Amino acid sequence: MSEHECNGDCGHCAHAAEEQADAMDCRVRHNLAGVRNAVVVLSGKGGVGKSTVAANLAAALALAGRKVGLLDVDVHGPSIVEMLGLRGATLMATEDGRILPVDAGGVKVMSVGLAVEDPDAAIIWRGPMKLGVIQQFLSQVDWGELDYLIVDAPPGTGDEPLTVCQSLPDPLGAIVVTTPQKVAAADVSRSLAFCDQLAFPVVGIVENMSGFVCPHCGERVEVFSTGGAAALAEKYDAPVLGRIPLDPAVCASGDAGVPFMRSLAGTPVGKAFADVVSGVEKAAAERPPRREG
Ligand code: ADP
């Protein structure tokens, strides 16, 4: 108990909590001072390819010569470690106690999956612990100078994506990943409404698993119903950055720990993803000059 009797919601405690939050904001702002464009990858639900998009966006930007960081705060499904072949990598700290990200092909990576002892164990953390870890990664990881920090956020519109979006100073914005069905679009609509309510900018929508290009005849087959992303793009006035087809090679590269942007550049998937990368680079080039201080 503090020096006064209190159940935690008196003016004194509210003021102390406010001060603590301000101090954290300040630490995050200071730590991310070298990050030019923070991009949060969001989705309405799991399994739509959010981590695949985050990992390959980071890899493609690094291949294009950009300085890139990738922060995976998808607490309950930290798949970035597997997707970038980082299983077994160990975290190091600087002398002043800051955490050093791990290198994956020129991308500086930090993931909840690197911070736990057993990557296969279920992560059973209550809300405050999850939020504390996200804030720690934003305030204590030594990101240095980055052109892009890509953040793989947990799916949905709960506390964790809220913490990520509210903690990032001066972000470039969100990329919202969906699949083409109208049902999936309903979930994504909530992610876009979430950005709207937070006044968090939206870089664009990625429609993943959008059709299947037959490897034999090259014909495109629509596996799911279509039009979900286009309808959302119109409603929220956000561009569709790209439509990534289903391709078993995408899944295989994720399982092998090698981003597909390193091996599938000339394929329909590689070309579609290149549109996403150009959309992000265009948004970064067109944003107003950065606020200093
Ligand atoms: P999320 O982060 O939304 O939960 P993931 O990125 O982990 O989703 O993707 C879920 C699974 O789908 C992974 O096995 C991934 O390799 C696979 N996948 C994602 N996009 C595609 C695609 N376009 N074609 C084939 N498989 C894909």
mmCIF file of C-alpha atoms and ligand atoms in Angstrom:
data_model
loop_
_atom_site.group_PDB
_atom_site.id
_atom_site.type_symbol
_atom_site.label_atom_id
_atom_site.label_comp_id
_atom_site.label_asym_id
_atom_site.label_seq_id
_atom_site.Cartn_x
_atom_site.Cartn_y
_atom_site.Cartn_z
ATOM 1 C CA MET A 1 0.000 0.000 0.000
ATOM 2 C CA SER A 2 1.224 3.509 -0.739
ATOM 3 C CA GLU A 3 1.534 6.081 2.032
ATOM 4 C CA HIS A 4 -2.226 6.761 1.892
ATOM 5 C CA GLU A 5 -5.185 4.378 2.115
ATOM 6 C CA CYS A 6 -6.633 4.060 -1.361
ATOM 7 C CA ASN A 7 -8.382 1.546 -3.618
ATOM 8 C CA GLY A 8 -6.390 2.822 -6.590
ATOM 9 C CA ASP A 9 -8.749 5.358 -8.101
ATOM 10 C CA CYS A 10 -8.283 8.450 -5.966
ATOM 11 C CA GLY A 11 -6.982 11.665 -7.482
ATOM 12 C CA HIS A 12 -3.505 11.043 -6.119
ATOM 13 C CA CYS A 13 -3.225 7.611 -7.774
ATOM 14 C CA ALA A 14 -4.827 8.795 -11.013
ATOM 15 C CA HIS A 15 -2.241 11.552 -11.136
ATOM 16 C CA ALA A 16 0.599 9.074 -10.450
ATOM 17 C CA ALA A 17 -0.691 6.772 -13.233
ATOM 18 C CA GLU A 18 -0.884 9.715 -15.603
ATOM 19 C CA GLU A 19 2.684 10.673 -14.763
ATOM 20 C CA GLN A 20 3.810 7.100 -15.353
ATOM 21 C CA ALA A 21 2.072 7.007 -18.738
ATOM 22 C CA ASP A 22 3.664 10.327 -19.699
ATOM 23 C CA ALA A 23 7.090 9.005 -18.705
ATOM 24 C CA MET A 24 6.565 5.899 -20.880
ATOM 25 C CA ASP A 25 5.450 8.037 -23.844
ATOM 26 C CA CYS A 26 8.593 10.065 -23.411
ATOM 27 C CA ARG A 27 10.833 6.963 -23.309
ATOM 28 C CA VAL A 28 9.189 5.518 -26.447
ATOM 29 C CA ARG A 29 9.485 8.829 -28.296
ATOM 30 C CA HIS A 30 13.149 9.100 -27.346
ATOM 31 C CA ASN A 31 13.905 5.472 -28.269
ATOM 32 C CA LEU A 32 12.169 5.719 -31.656
ATOM 33 C CA ALA A 33 13.690 9.081 -32.557
ATOM 34 C CA GLY A 34 15.716 7.445 -35.361
ATOM 35 C CA VAL A 35 12.687 5.696 -36.935
ATOM 36 C CA ARG A 36 11.359 7.577 -39.961
ATOM 37 C CA ASN A 37 8.336 5.488 -40.961
ATOM 38 C CA ALA A 38 6.546 3.175 -38.549
ATOM 39 C CA VAL A 39 4.010 0.924 -40.287
ATOM 40 C CA VAL A 40 1.608 -1.240 -38.264
ATOM 41 C CA VAL A 41 0.253 -4.357 -39.967
ATOM 42 C CA LEU A 42 -3.257 -5.074 -38.672
ATOM 43 C CA SER A 43 -5.948 -7.623 -39.409
ATOM 44 C CA GLY A 44 -9.478 -8.251 -38.233
ATOM 45 C CA LYS A 45 -8.663 -11.845 -37.303
ATOM 46 C CA GLY A 46 -5.853 -14.390 -37.370
ATOM 47 C CA GLY A 47 -4.855 -16.572 -40.304
ATOM 48 C CA VAL A 48 -5.345 -14.048 -43.103
ATOM 49 C CA GLY A 49 -1.610 -13.606 -43.754
ATOM 50 C CA LYS A 50 -0.803 -10.597 -41.552
ATOM 51 C CA SER A 51 2.594 -11.953 -40.417
ATOM 52 C CA THR A 52 3.385 -13.098 -43.966
ATOM 53 C CA VAL A 53 2.754 -9.557 -45.211
ATOM 54 C CA ALA A 54 4.764 -8.000 -42.348
ATOM 55 C CA ALA A 55 7.768 -10.328 -42.844
ATOM 56 C CA ASN A 56 7.838 -9.947 -46.619
ATOM 57 C CA LEU A 57 7.314 -6.199 -46.553
ATOM 58 C CA ALA A 58 10.307 -5.908 -44.216
ATOM 59 C CA ALA A 59 12.404 -8.275 -46.366
ATOM 60 C CA ALA A 60 11.474 -6.514 -49.623
ATOM 61 C CA LEU A 61 12.273 -3.063 -48.245
ATOM 62 C CA ALA A 62 15.640 -4.357 -46.971
ATOM 63 C CA LEU A 63 16.342 -5.873 -50.405
ATOM 64 C CA ALA A 64 15.627 -2.435 -51.873
ATOM 65 C CA GLY A 65 18.400 -1.028 -49.678
ATOM 66 C CA ARG A 66 16.258 0.482 -46.913
ATOM 67 C CA LYS A 67 17.172 0.258 -43.224
ATOM 68 C CA VAL A 68 14.402 -1.864 -41.761
ATOM 69 C CA GLY A 69 13.244 -3.139 -38.386
ATOM 70 C CA LEU A 70 10.498 -5.678 -37.771
ATOM 71 C CA LEU A 71 8.757 -5.797 -34.412
ATOM 72 C CA ASP A 72 6.477 -8.757 -33.759
ATOM 73 C CA VAL A 73 4.102 -8.088 -30.896
ATOM 74 C CA ASP A 74 1.530 -10.704 -31.924
ATOM 75 C CA VAL A 75 1.716 -12.089 -28.390
ATOM 76 C CA HIS A 76 -0.365 -15.213 -28.928
ATOM 77 C CA GLY A 77 0.962 -16.106 -32.398
ATOM 78 C CA PRO A 78 4.502 -14.747 -32.744
ATOM 79 C CA SER A 79 5.212 -16.478 -36.084
ATOM 80 C CA ILE A 80 7.881 -14.057 -37.321
ATOM 81 C CA VAL A 81 10.628 -16.112 -35.635
ATOM 82 C CA GLU A 82 9.701 -19.155 -37.755
ATOM 83 C CA MET A 83 9.032 -17.176 -40.919
ATOM 84 C CA LEU A 84 12.493 -15.608 -40.835
ATOM 85 C CA GLY A 85 14.351 -18.735 -39.728
ATOM 86 C CA LEU A 86 15.289 -17.283 -36.334
ATOM 87 C CA ARG A 87 14.453 -20.237 -34.081
ATOM 88 C CA GLY A 88 17.266 -20.633 -31.564
ATOM 89 C CA ALA A 89 18.523 -17.062 -31.960
ATOM 90 C CA THR A 90 19.486 -15.471 -28.662
ATOM 91 C CA LEU A 91 18.887 -11.942 -27.578
ATOM 92 C CA MET A 92 21.788 -9.770 -26.461
ATOM 93 C CA ALA A 93 21.788 -6.569 -24.462
ATOM 94 C CA THR A 94 23.952 -3.480 -24.694
ATOM 95 C CA GLU A 95 26.066 -2.396 -21.740
ATOM 96 C CA ASP A 96 23.436 0.120 -20.719
ATOM 97 C CA GLY A 97 20.767 -2.603 -20.655
ATOM 98 C CA ARG A 98 19.050 -1.965 -23.987
ATOM 99 C CA ILE A 99 17.958 -5.021 -25.998
ATOM 100 C CA LEU A 100 19.661 -5.644 -29.350
ATOM 101 C CA PRO A 101 17.415 -6.856 -32.169
ATOM 102 C CA VAL A 102 18.440 -9.986 -34.102
ATOM 103 C CA ASP A 103 19.525 -9.707 -37.755
ATOM 104 C CA ALA A 104 17.610 -11.613 -40.438
ATOM 105 C CA GLY A 105 18.946 -10.835 -43.919
ATOM 106 C CA GLY A 106 19.455 -7.171 -43.136
ATOM 107 C CA VAL A 107 16.224 -6.774 -41.128
ATOM 108 C CA LYS A 108 16.522 -5.951 -37.407
ATOM 109 C CA VAL A 109 14.004 -8.245 -35.732
ATOM 110 C CA MET A 110 12.460 -8.300 -32.275
ATOM 111 C CA SER A 111 9.694 -10.704 -31.431
ATOM 112 C CA VAL A 112 7.852 -11.955 -28.402
ATOM 113 C CA GLY A 113 8.918 -15.375 -29.746
ATOM 114 C CA LEU A 114 12.593 -14.460 -29.181
ATOM 115 C CA ALA A 115 11.953 -13.293 -25.653
ATOM 116 C CA VAL A 116 10.389 -16.506 -24.303
ATOM 117 C CA GLU A 117 12.429 -19.558 -23.351
ATOM 118 C CA ASP A 118 10.336 -22.174 -25.157
ATOM 119 C CA PRO A 119 8.910 -20.879 -28.454
ATOM 120 C CA ASP A 120 6.377 -23.737 -28.504
ATOM 121 C CA ALA A 121 4.955 -22.976 -25.066
ATOM 122 C CA ALA A 122 1.608 -21.197 -24.890
ATOM 123 C CA ILE A 123 2.043 -17.597 -23.833
ATOM 124 C CA ILE A 124 -0.440 -17.102 -21.021
ATOM 125 C CA TRP A 125 -0.142 -13.502 -19.999
ATOM 126 C CA ARG A 126 -2.772 -11.229 -18.574
ATOM 127 C CA GLY A 127 -3.446 -7.877 -20.246
ATOM 128 C CA PRO A 128 -1.071 -5.663 -18.210
ATOM 129 C CA MET A 129 1.838 -8.032 -18.847
ATOM 130 C CA LYS A 130 1.207 -8.033 -22.615
ATOM 131 C CA LEU A 131 0.987 -4.271 -22.672
ATOM 132 C CA GLY A 132 4.165 -4.009 -20.578
ATOM 133 C CA VAL A 133 6.082 -6.186 -23.053
ATOM 134 C CA ILE A 134 4.882 -4.139 -26.036
ATOM 135 C CA GLN A 135 5.925 -0.932 -24.305
ATOM 136 C CA GLN A 136 9.268 -2.457 -23.346
ATOM 137 C CA PHE A 137 9.978 -3.384 -26.973
ATOM 138 C CA LEU A 138 9.118 0.121 -28.109
ATOM 139 C CA SER A 139 11.114 1.834 -25.376
ATOM 140 C CA GLN A 140 14.117 -0.458 -24.778
ATOM 141 C CA VAL A 141 15.064 -2.146 -28.052
ATOM 142 C CA ASP A 142 18.040 -0.513 -29.706
ATOM 143 C CA TRP A 143 16.480 0.153 -33.148
ATOM 144 C CA GLY A 144 18.971 2.829 -34.175
ATOM 145 C CA GLU A 145 18.332 4.672 -37.450
ATOM 146 C CA LEU A 146 15.584 3.052 -39.543
ATOM 147 C CA ASP A 147 13.806 4.045 -42.738
ATOM 148 C CA TYR A 148 10.979 1.684 -41.752
ATOM 149 C CA LEU A 149 9.848 -0.054 -38.594
ATOM 150 C CA ILE A 150 7.244 -2.658 -39.526
ATOM 151 C CA VAL A 151 5.107 -3.765 -36.583
ATOM 152 C CA ASP A 152 3.222 -7.058 -36.712
ATOM 153 C CA ALA A 153 0.351 -6.336 -34.316
ATOM 154 C CA PRO A 154 -2.014 -8.873 -32.759
ATOM 155 C CA PRO A 155 -5.260 -9.354 -34.724
ATOM 156 C CA GLY A 156 -8.466 -7.600 -33.740
ATOM 157 C CA THR A 157 -9.137 -4.276 -32.116
ATOM 158 C CA GLY A 158 -8.310 -5.055 -28.477
ATOM 159 C CA ASP A 159 -5.885 -3.640 -25.941
ATOM 160 C CA GLU A 160 -2.702 -4.766 -27.703
ATOM 161 C CA PRO A 161 -3.232 -3.171 -31.140
ATOM 162 C CA LEU A 162 -4.567 -0.154 -29.263
ATOM 163 C CA THR A 163 -1.351 0.103 -27.219
ATOM 164 C CA VAL A 164 0.793 -0.271 -30.350
ATOM 165 C CA CYS A 165 -1.101 2.366 -32.302
ATOM 166 C CA GLN A 166 -1.303 4.815 -29.423
ATOM 167 C CA SER A 167 2.375 4.407 -28.502
ATOM 168 C CA LEU A 168 3.957 5.081 -31.887
ATOM 169 C CA PRO A 169 4.944 8.713 -32.291
ATOM 170 C CA ASP A 170 4.295 10.099 -35.765
ATOM 171 C CA PRO A 171 3.534 6.798 -37.587
ATOM 172 C CA LEU A 172 3.307 6.428 -41.362
ATOM 173 C CA GLY A 173 0.159 4.391 -40.747
ATOM 174 C CA ALA A 174 -1.506 1.005 -40.894
ATOM 175 C CA ILE A 175 -1.662 -1.688 -43.510
ATOM 176 C CA VAL A 176 -4.805 -3.728 -43.043
ATOM 177 C CA VAL A 177 -4.707 -7.306 -44.343
ATOM 178 C CA THR A 178 -7.840 -9.121 -45.403
ATOM 179 C CA THR A 179 -8.915 -12.080 -47.489
ATOM 180 C CA PRO A 180 -11.400 -11.500 -50.334
ATOM 181 C CA GLN A 181 -14.632 -12.894 -48.846
ATOM 182 C CA LYS A 182 -17.313 -10.466 -47.724
ATOM 183 C CA VAL A 183 -17.355 -12.188 -44.291
ATOM 184 C CA ALA A 184 -13.644 -11.433 -43.803
ATOM 185 C CA ALA A 185 -14.242 -7.884 -44.957
ATOM 186 C CA ALA A 186 -16.677 -7.389 -42.063
ATOM 187 C CA ASP A 187 -13.830 -8.111 -39.610
ATOM 188 C CA VAL A 188 -11.476 -5.836 -41.481
ATOM 189 C CA SER A 189 -14.068 -3.123 -41.514
ATOM 190 C CA ARG A 190 -13.722 -3.065 -37.730
ATOM 191 C CA SER A 191 -9.928 -2.627 -38.073
ATOM 192 C CA LEU A 192 -10.457 0.313 -40.414
ATOM 193 C CA ALA A 193 -13.087 1.812 -38.105
ATOM 194 C CA PHE A 194 -10.561 1.352 -35.260
ATOM 195 C CA CYS A 195 -7.969 3.394 -37.195
ATOM 196 C CA ASP A 196 -10.638 5.974 -37.973
ATOM 197 C CA GLN A 197 -11.559 6.366 -34.308
ATOM 198 C CA LEU A 198 -7.929 6.683 -33.243
ATOM 199 C CA ALA A 199 -7.194 9.078 -36.128
ATOM 200 C CA PHE A 200 -4.444 6.609 -37.048
ATOM 201 C CA PRO A 201 -3.556 6.993 -40.748
ATOM 202 C CA VAL A 202 -4.214 4.066 -43.104
ATOM 203 C CA VAL A 203 -1.556 3.393 -45.743
ATOM 204 C CA GLY A 204 -3.811 0.881 -47.492
ATOM 205 C CA ILE A 205 -5.456 -2.516 -47.651
ATOM 206 C CA VAL A 206 -3.817 -5.756 -48.792
ATOM 207 C CA GLU A 207 -6.117 -8.441 -50.134
ATOM 208 C CA ASN A 208 -4.305 -11.712 -49.481
ATOM 209 C CA MET A 209 -5.215 -15.181 -50.772
ATOM 210 C CA SER A 210 -6.844 -13.319 -53.634
ATOM 211 C CA GLY A 211 -7.384 -15.923 -56.341
ATOM 212 C CA PHE A 212 -5.163 -18.824 -57.310
ATOM 213 C CA VAL A 213 -2.931 -18.727 -60.356
ATOM 214 C CA CYS A 214 -2.750 -22.211 -61.882
ATOM 215 C CA PRO A 215 0.940 -23.199 -62.059
ATOM 216 C CA HIS A 216 0.222 -25.239 -65.211
ATOM 217 C CA CYS A 217 -1.849 -22.967 -67.432
ATOM 218 C CA GLY A 218 -1.387 -19.590 -65.676
ATOM 219 C CA GLU A 219 -5.155 -19.003 -65.484
ATOM 220 C CA ARG A 220 -6.411 -17.161 -62.396
ATOM 221 C CA VAL A 221 -9.207 -18.845 -60.455
ATOM 222 C CA GLU A 222 -11.157 -16.959 -57.769
ATOM 223 C CA VAL A 223 -11.255 -19.425 -54.861
ATOM 224 C CA PHE A 224 -13.311 -17.222 -52.546
ATOM 225 C CA SER A 225 -16.009 -14.687 -53.318
ATOM 226 C CA THR A 226 -14.474 -11.369 -54.329
ATOM 227 C CA GLY A 227 -14.880 -7.627 -53.937
ATOM 228 C CA GLY A 228 -14.435 -7.360 -50.153
ATOM 229 C CA ALA A 229 -11.332 -5.154 -50.238
ATOM 230 C CA ALA A 230 -12.658 -2.914 -53.015
ATOM 231 C CA ALA A 231 -15.855 -2.207 -51.058
ATOM 232 C CA LEU A 232 -13.838 -1.319 -47.949
ATOM 233 C CA ALA A 233 -11.419 0.812 -49.933
ATOM 234 C CA GLU A 234 -14.330 2.888 -51.164
ATOM 235 C CA LYS A 235 -16.008 3.145 -47.767
ATOM 236 C CA TYR A 236 -12.825 4.218 -45.939
ATOM 237 C CA ASP A 237 -11.184 6.065 -48.815
ATOM 238 C CA ALA A 238 -8.040 3.904 -48.520
ATOM 239 C CA PRO A 239 -6.198 2.382 -51.476
ATOM 240 C CA VAL A 240 -5.960 -1.349 -52.132
ATOM 241 C CA LEU A 241 -2.172 -1.699 -52.231
ATOM 242 C CA GLY A 242 -2.148 -5.149 -53.795
ATOM 243 C CA ARG A 243 -3.966 -8.446 -54.273
ATOM 244 C CA ILE A 244 -1.708 -11.375 -53.395
ATOM 245 C CA PRO A 245 -2.776 -14.707 -54.904
ATOM 246 C CA LEU A 246 -2.780 -17.988 -53.053
ATOM 247 C CA ASP A 247 0.413 -19.849 -53.848
ATOM 248 C CA PRO A 248 1.700 -22.979 -52.101
ATOM 249 C CA ALA A 249 5.220 -21.516 -52.472
ATOM 250 C CA VAL A 250 4.244 -18.696 -50.082
ATOM 251 C CA CYS A 251 3.315 -21.209 -47.412
ATOM 252 C CA ALA A 252 6.424 -23.297 -48.117
ATOM 253 C CA SER A 253 8.727 -20.276 -47.852
ATOM 254 C CA GLY A 254 7.094 -19.287 -44.553
ATOM 255 C CA ASP A 255 7.647 -22.804 -43.213
ATOM 256 C CA ALA A 256 11.244 -22.808 -44.490
ATOM 257 C CA GLY A 257 12.010 -19.499 -42.789
ATOM 258 C CA VAL A 258 12.839 -17.646 -46.021
ATOM 259 C CA PRO A 259 10.702 -14.666 -47.097
ATOM 260 C CA PHE A 260 9.134 -15.335 -50.515
ATOM 261 C CA MET A 261 10.225 -11.903 -51.734
ATOM 262 C CA ARG A 262 13.749 -13.331 -51.955
ATOM 263 C CA SER A 263 12.797 -16.182 -54.301
ATOM 264 C CA LEU A 264 9.490 -15.395 -56.049
ATOM 265 C CA ALA A 265 10.242 -11.943 -57.440
ATOM 266 C CA GLY A 266 9.078 -12.589 -61.030
ATOM 267 C CA THR A 267 6.018 -14.718 -60.200
ATOM 268 C CA PRO A 268 2.401 -13.444 -59.917
ATOM 269 C CA VAL A 269 2.800 -13.427 -56.104
ATOM 270 C CA GLY A 270 6.102 -11.535 -56.291
ATOM 271 C CA LYS A 271 4.692 -8.978 -58.739
ATOM 272 C CA ALA A 272 1.535 -8.453 -56.669
ATOM 273 C CA PHE A 273 3.611 -7.967 -53.540
ATOM 274 C CA ALA A 274 5.896 -5.513 -55.330
ATOM 275 C CA ASP A 275 2.769 -3.310 -55.720
ATOM 276 C CA VAL A 276 2.325 -3.364 -51.943
ATOM 277 C CA VAL A 277 5.959 -2.364 -51.419
ATOM 278 C CA SER A 278 5.684 0.504 -53.937
ATOM 279 C CA GLY A 279 2.478 1.686 -52.262
ATOM 280 C CA VAL A 280 4.294 1.902 -48.922
ATOM 281 C CA GLU A 281 7.310 3.667 -50.423
ATOM 282 C CA LYS A 282 4.987 6.125 -52.187
ATOM 283 C CA ALA A 283 3.130 6.887 -48.945
ATOM 284 C CA ALA A 284 6.481 7.445 -47.186
ATOM 285 C CA ALA A 285 7.720 9.733 -49.963
ATOM 286 C CA GLU A 286 4.497 11.769 -49.963
ATOM 287 C CA ARG A 287 4.059 12.236 -46.222
ATOM 288 C CA PRO A 288 4.481 15.733 -44.837
ATOM 289 C CA PRO A 289 7.921 16.539 -43.383
ATOM 290 C CA ARG A 290 8.508 14.995 -39.987
ATOM 291 C CA ARG A 291 7.691 16.954 -36.854
ATOM 292 C CA GLU A 292 10.845 17.535 -34.822
ATOM 293 C CA GLY A 293 11.128 17.349 -31.063
HETATM 294 P P1 ADP B 1 -1.735 -14.298 -39.634
HETATM 295 O O1 ADP B 1 -0.510 -13.562 -39.247
HETATM 296 O O2 ADP B 1 -2.808 -13.411 -40.189
HETATM 297 O O3 ADP B 1 -2.259 -15.209 -38.551
HETATM 298 P P2 ADP B 1 0.027 -15.858 -41.336
HETATM 299 O O4 ADP B 1 0.815 -14.820 -42.035
HETATM 300 O O5 ADP B 1 0.658 -16.571 -40.177
HETATM 301 O O6 ADP B 1 -1.384 -15.265 -40.864
HETATM 302 O O7 ADP B 1 -0.457 -16.906 -42.438
HETATM 303 C C1 ADP B 1 -1.209 -18.054 -42.107
HETATM 304 C C2 ADP B 1 -0.756 -19.202 -43.018
HETATM 305 O O8 ADP B 1 -1.148 -18.932 -44.352
HETATM 306 C C3 ADP B 1 0.767 -19.381 -43.040
HETATM 307 O O9 ADP B 1 1.051 -20.761 -43.119
HETATM 308 C C4 ADP B 1 1.190 -18.701 -44.346
HETATM 309 O O10 ADP B 1 2.380 -19.262 -44.898
HETATM 310 C C5 ADP B 1 -0.016 -18.985 -45.240
HETATM 311 N N1 ADP B 1 -0.224 -17.961 -46.283
HETATM 312 C C6 ADP B 1 -0.324 -16.641 -46.103
HETATM 313 N N2 ADP B 1 -0.535 -16.015 -47.294
HETATM 314 C C7 ADP B 1 -0.554 -16.985 -48.244
HETATM 315 C C8 ADP B 1 -0.714 -16.987 -49.674
HETATM 316 N N3 ADP B 1 -0.916 -15.859 -50.352
HETATM 317 N N4 ADP B 1 -0.656 -18.199 -50.307
HETATM 318 C C9 ADP B 1 -0.457 -19.352 -49.610
HETATM 319 N N5 ADP B 1 -0.308 -19.426 -48.278
HETATM 320 C C10 ADP B 1 -0.352 -18.248 -47.588
#
